[in-house]
Amino acid sequence: MRAKFKKSTKRSVKKERTLQFTLNVIGIFMFIGVLIRWWTVPFAVNNDLRIYYNPDFQMKLSECKEFLEFTLCAASVYFLLVNIYFLGKRGKKLVYIILVLLAVFNLYMMLTLLAVATH
């Protein structure tokens, strides 16, 4: 006599959602940490290991704007890719394709900047 058991799909969905939630929380803390840099950059440590304020390190308004734009774009890409990944097989394929395209684009940009810098 054999017993037939059905595999529970609820358990795997719960694990995937837990992983998705964990990756989203890690992303939130990661990008909050990057944004905190905005305020902590002007502080430095001297030879006596004392913290002091150095106004030369303060970002200008245009630099702050660019920094904020970069951080928000990077956060958008991160959260978009994390949440697309958990949509199913198509989502995973799409994320892998996007990551490969980003890697190729980054390599191209690196070589272009290297070529421009050496001429």
PDB file of C-alpha atoms in Angstrom:
ATOM      1  CA  MET A   1       0.000   0.000   0.000  1.00  0.00           C
ATOM      2  CA  ARG A   2       1.425   3.359  -1.049  1.00  0.00           C
ATOM      3  CA  ALA A   3       0.376   6.733   0.205  1.00  0.00           C
ATOM      4  CA  LYS A   4       0.176   9.559  -2.288  1.00  0.00           C
ATOM      5  CA  PHE A   5       1.397  12.868  -0.997  1.00  0.00           C
ATOM      6  CA  LYS A   6       0.886  16.178  -2.698  1.00  0.00           C
ATOM      7  CA  LYS A   7       3.692  18.657  -2.660  1.00  0.00           C
ATOM      8  CA  SER A   8       2.728  21.796  -0.865  1.00  0.00           C
ATOM      9  CA  THR A   9       3.107  24.879  -3.038  1.00  0.00           C
ATOM     10  CA  LYS A  10       2.288  27.258  -0.218  1.00  0.00           C
ATOM     11  CA  ARG A  11       5.576  26.604   1.474  1.00  0.00           C
ATOM     12  CA  SER A  12       7.757  27.501  -1.534  1.00  0.00           C
ATOM     13  CA  VAL A  13       5.720  30.631  -2.288  1.00  0.00           C
ATOM     14  CA  LYS A  14       6.125  31.693   1.319  1.00  0.00           C
ATOM     15  CA  LYS A  15       9.900  31.167   1.117  1.00  0.00           C
ATOM     16  CA  GLU A  16      10.141  33.194  -2.108  1.00  0.00           C
ATOM     17  CA  ARG A  17       8.115  36.011  -0.638  1.00  0.00           C
ATOM     18  CA  THR A  18      10.304  35.965   2.434  1.00  0.00           C
ATOM     19  CA  LEU A  19      13.410  36.233   0.245  1.00  0.00           C
ATOM     20  CA  GLN A  20      11.802  39.045  -1.764  1.00  0.00           C
ATOM     21  CA  PHE A  21      10.920  40.872   1.452  1.00  0.00           C
ATOM     22  CA  THR A  22      14.448  40.363   2.780  1.00  0.00           C
ATOM     23  CA  LEU A  23      16.046  41.705  -0.404  1.00  0.00           C
ATOM     24  CA  ASN A  24      13.739  44.746  -0.341  1.00  0.00           C
ATOM     25  CA  VAL A  25      14.618  45.471   3.301  1.00  0.00           C
ATOM     26  CA  ILE A  26      18.339  45.081   2.557  1.00  0.00           C
ATOM     27  CA  GLY A  27      17.916  47.509  -0.351  1.00  0.00           C
ATOM     28  CA  ILE A  28      16.154  50.045   1.837  1.00  0.00           C
ATOM     29  CA  PHE A  29      18.947  49.972   4.425  1.00  0.00           C
ATOM     30  CA  MET A  30      21.606  50.017   1.716  1.00  0.00           C
ATOM     31  CA  PHE A  31      20.245  53.121  -0.017  1.00  0.00           C
ATOM     32  CA  ILE A  32      19.501  54.897   3.269  1.00  0.00           C
ATOM     33  CA  GLY A  33      23.168  54.286   4.119  1.00  0.00           C
ATOM     34  CA  VAL A  34      24.224  55.779   0.799  1.00  0.00           C
ATOM     35  CA  LEU A  35      22.009  58.823   1.369  1.00  0.00           C
ATOM     36  CA  ILE A  36      23.453  59.325   4.862  1.00  0.00           C
ATOM     37  CA  ARG A  37      26.787  59.930   3.131  1.00  0.00           C
ATOM     38  CA  TRP A  38      25.355  63.257   2.004  1.00  0.00           C
ATOM     39  CA  TRP A  39      25.533  64.554   5.578  1.00  0.00           C
ATOM     40  CA  THR A  40      28.549  62.640   6.877  1.00  0.00           C
ATOM     41  CA  VAL A  41      31.105  63.486   4.168  1.00  0.00           C
ATOM     42  CA  PRO A  42      32.267  66.832   5.707  1.00  0.00           C
ATOM     43  CA  PHE A  43      33.386  65.072   8.890  1.00  0.00           C
ATOM     44  CA  ALA A  44      36.923  63.700   9.068  1.00  0.00           C
ATOM     45  CA  VAL A  45      39.313  62.268  11.656  1.00  0.00           C
ATOM     46  CA  ASN A  46      42.605  64.010  12.466  1.00  0.00           C
ATOM     47  CA  ASN A  47      45.883  62.454  13.704  1.00  0.00           C
ATOM     48  CA  ASP A  48      44.670  62.590  17.314  1.00  0.00           C
ATOM     49  CA  LEU A  49      41.621  60.511  16.301  1.00  0.00           C
ATOM     50  CA  ARG A  50      39.276  63.436  16.914  1.00  0.00           C
ATOM     51  CA  ILE A  51      36.362  64.101  14.612  1.00  0.00           C
ATOM     52  CA  TYR A  52      36.317  67.540  13.047  1.00  0.00           C
ATOM     53  CA  TYR A  53      34.258  69.335  10.433  1.00  0.00           C
ATOM     54  CA  ASN A  54      36.044  70.107   7.160  1.00  0.00           C
ATOM     55  CA  PRO A  55      34.059  72.542   4.977  1.00  0.00           C
ATOM     56  CA  ASP A  56      36.233  71.671   1.963  1.00  0.00           C
ATOM     57  CA  PHE A  57      34.552  68.263   1.794  1.00  0.00           C
ATOM     58  CA  GLN A  58      31.031  69.727   1.737  1.00  0.00           C
ATOM     59  CA  MET A  59      29.186  68.959  -1.502  1.00  0.00           C
ATOM     60  CA  LYS A  60      27.993  71.897  -3.554  1.00  0.00           C
ATOM     61  CA  LEU A  61      24.330  72.168  -4.500  1.00  0.00           C
ATOM     62  CA  SER A  62      24.940  70.846  -8.025  1.00  0.00           C
ATOM     63  CA  GLU A  63      26.928  67.898  -6.621  1.00  0.00           C
ATOM     64  CA  CYS A  64      24.134  67.144  -4.149  1.00  0.00           C
ATOM     65  CA  LYS A  65      21.607  67.149  -6.973  1.00  0.00           C
ATOM     66  CA  GLU A  66      23.723  64.774  -9.080  1.00  0.00           C
ATOM     67  CA  PHE A  67      24.359  62.516  -6.080  1.00  0.00           C
ATOM     68  CA  LEU A  68      20.649  62.358  -5.291  1.00  0.00           C
ATOM     69  CA  GLU A  69      19.761  61.629  -8.936  1.00  0.00           C
ATOM     70  CA  PHE A  70      22.324  58.827  -9.115  1.00  0.00           C
ATOM     71  CA  THR A  71      21.167  57.290  -5.844  1.00  0.00           C
ATOM     72  CA  LEU A  72      17.491  57.398  -6.804  1.00  0.00           C
ATOM     73  CA  CYS A  73      18.195  55.896 -10.239  1.00  0.00           C
ATOM     74  CA  ALA A  74      20.299  53.109  -8.715  1.00  0.00           C
ATOM     75  CA  ALA A  75      17.608  52.407  -6.102  1.00  0.00           C
ATOM     76  CA  SER A  76      14.919  52.322  -8.789  1.00  0.00           C
ATOM     77  CA  VAL A  77      16.881  49.806 -10.856  1.00  0.00           C
ATOM     78  CA  TYR A  78      17.611  47.661  -7.795  1.00  0.00           C
ATOM     79  CA  PHE A  79      14.017  47.492  -6.552  1.00  0.00           C
ATOM     80  CA  LEU A  80      12.657  47.022 -10.071  1.00  0.00           C
ATOM     81  CA  LEU A  81      14.968  44.066 -10.715  1.00  0.00           C
ATOM     82  CA  VAL A  82      14.306  42.478  -7.314  1.00  0.00           C
ATOM     83  CA  ASN A  83      10.545  42.660  -7.732  1.00  0.00           C
ATOM     84  CA  ILE A  84      10.555  41.533 -11.389  1.00  0.00           C
ATOM     85  CA  TYR A  85      12.690  38.524 -10.437  1.00  0.00           C
ATOM     86  CA  PHE A  86       9.919  37.089  -8.266  1.00  0.00           C
ATOM     87  CA  LEU A  87       7.210  37.274 -10.955  1.00  0.00           C
ATOM     88  CA  GLY A  88       8.041  33.767 -12.199  1.00  0.00           C
ATOM     89  CA  LYS A  89      10.172  32.168 -14.896  1.00  0.00           C
ATOM     90  CA  ARG A  90       9.714  35.052 -17.308  1.00  0.00           C
ATOM     91  CA  GLY A  91      10.681  37.527 -14.616  1.00  0.00           C
ATOM     92  CA  LYS A  92      13.877  35.619 -13.843  1.00  0.00           C
ATOM     93  CA  LYS A  93      14.826  35.454 -17.531  1.00  0.00           C
ATOM     94  CA  LEU A  94      14.136  39.166 -17.943  1.00  0.00           C
ATOM     95  CA  VAL A  95      16.287  40.038 -14.928  1.00  0.00           C
ATOM     96  CA  TYR A  96      19.172  37.916 -16.210  1.00  0.00           C
ATOM     97  CA  ILE A  97      18.929  39.529 -19.650  1.00  0.00           C
ATOM     98  CA  ILE A  98      18.894  43.014 -18.115  1.00  0.00           C
ATOM     99  CA  LEU A  99      21.906  42.181 -15.927  1.00  0.00           C
ATOM    100  CA  VAL A 100      23.876  40.904 -18.927  1.00  0.00           C
ATOM    101  CA  LEU A 101      22.983  44.040 -20.914  1.00  0.00           C
ATOM    102  CA  LEU A 102      24.044  46.241 -17.985  1.00  0.00           C
ATOM    103  CA  ALA A 103      27.344  44.358 -17.728  1.00  0.00           C
ATOM    104  CA  VAL A 104      28.023  44.767 -21.465  1.00  0.00           C
ATOM    105  CA  PHE A 105      27.094  48.469 -21.324  1.00  0.00           C
ATOM    106  CA  ASN A 106      29.348  49.028 -18.293  1.00  0.00           C
ATOM    107  CA  LEU A 107      32.250  47.303 -20.034  1.00  0.00           C
ATOM    108  CA  TYR A 108      31.681  49.421 -23.152  1.00  0.00           C
ATOM    109  CA  MET A 109      31.575  52.638 -21.101  1.00  0.00           C
ATOM    110  CA  MET A 110      34.708  51.650 -19.196  1.00  0.00           C
ATOM    111  CA  LEU A 111      36.628  51.064 -22.429  1.00  0.00           C
ATOM    112  CA  THR A 112      35.281  54.283 -23.959  1.00  0.00           C
ATOM    113  CA  LEU A 113      36.327  56.339 -20.941  1.00  0.00           C
ATOM    114  CA  LEU A 114      39.717  54.643 -20.925  1.00  0.00           C
ATOM    115  CA  ALA A 115      40.193  55.466 -24.603  1.00  0.00           C
ATOM    116  CA  VAL A 116      39.172  59.095 -24.055  1.00  0.00           C
ATOM    117  CA  ALA A 117      41.402  59.463 -20.997  1.00  0.00           C
ATOM    118  CA  THR A 118      44.497  58.137 -22.754  1.00  0.00           C
ATOM    119  CA  HIS A 119      44.223  60.417 -25.801  1.00  0.00           C
TER     120      HIS A 119
END
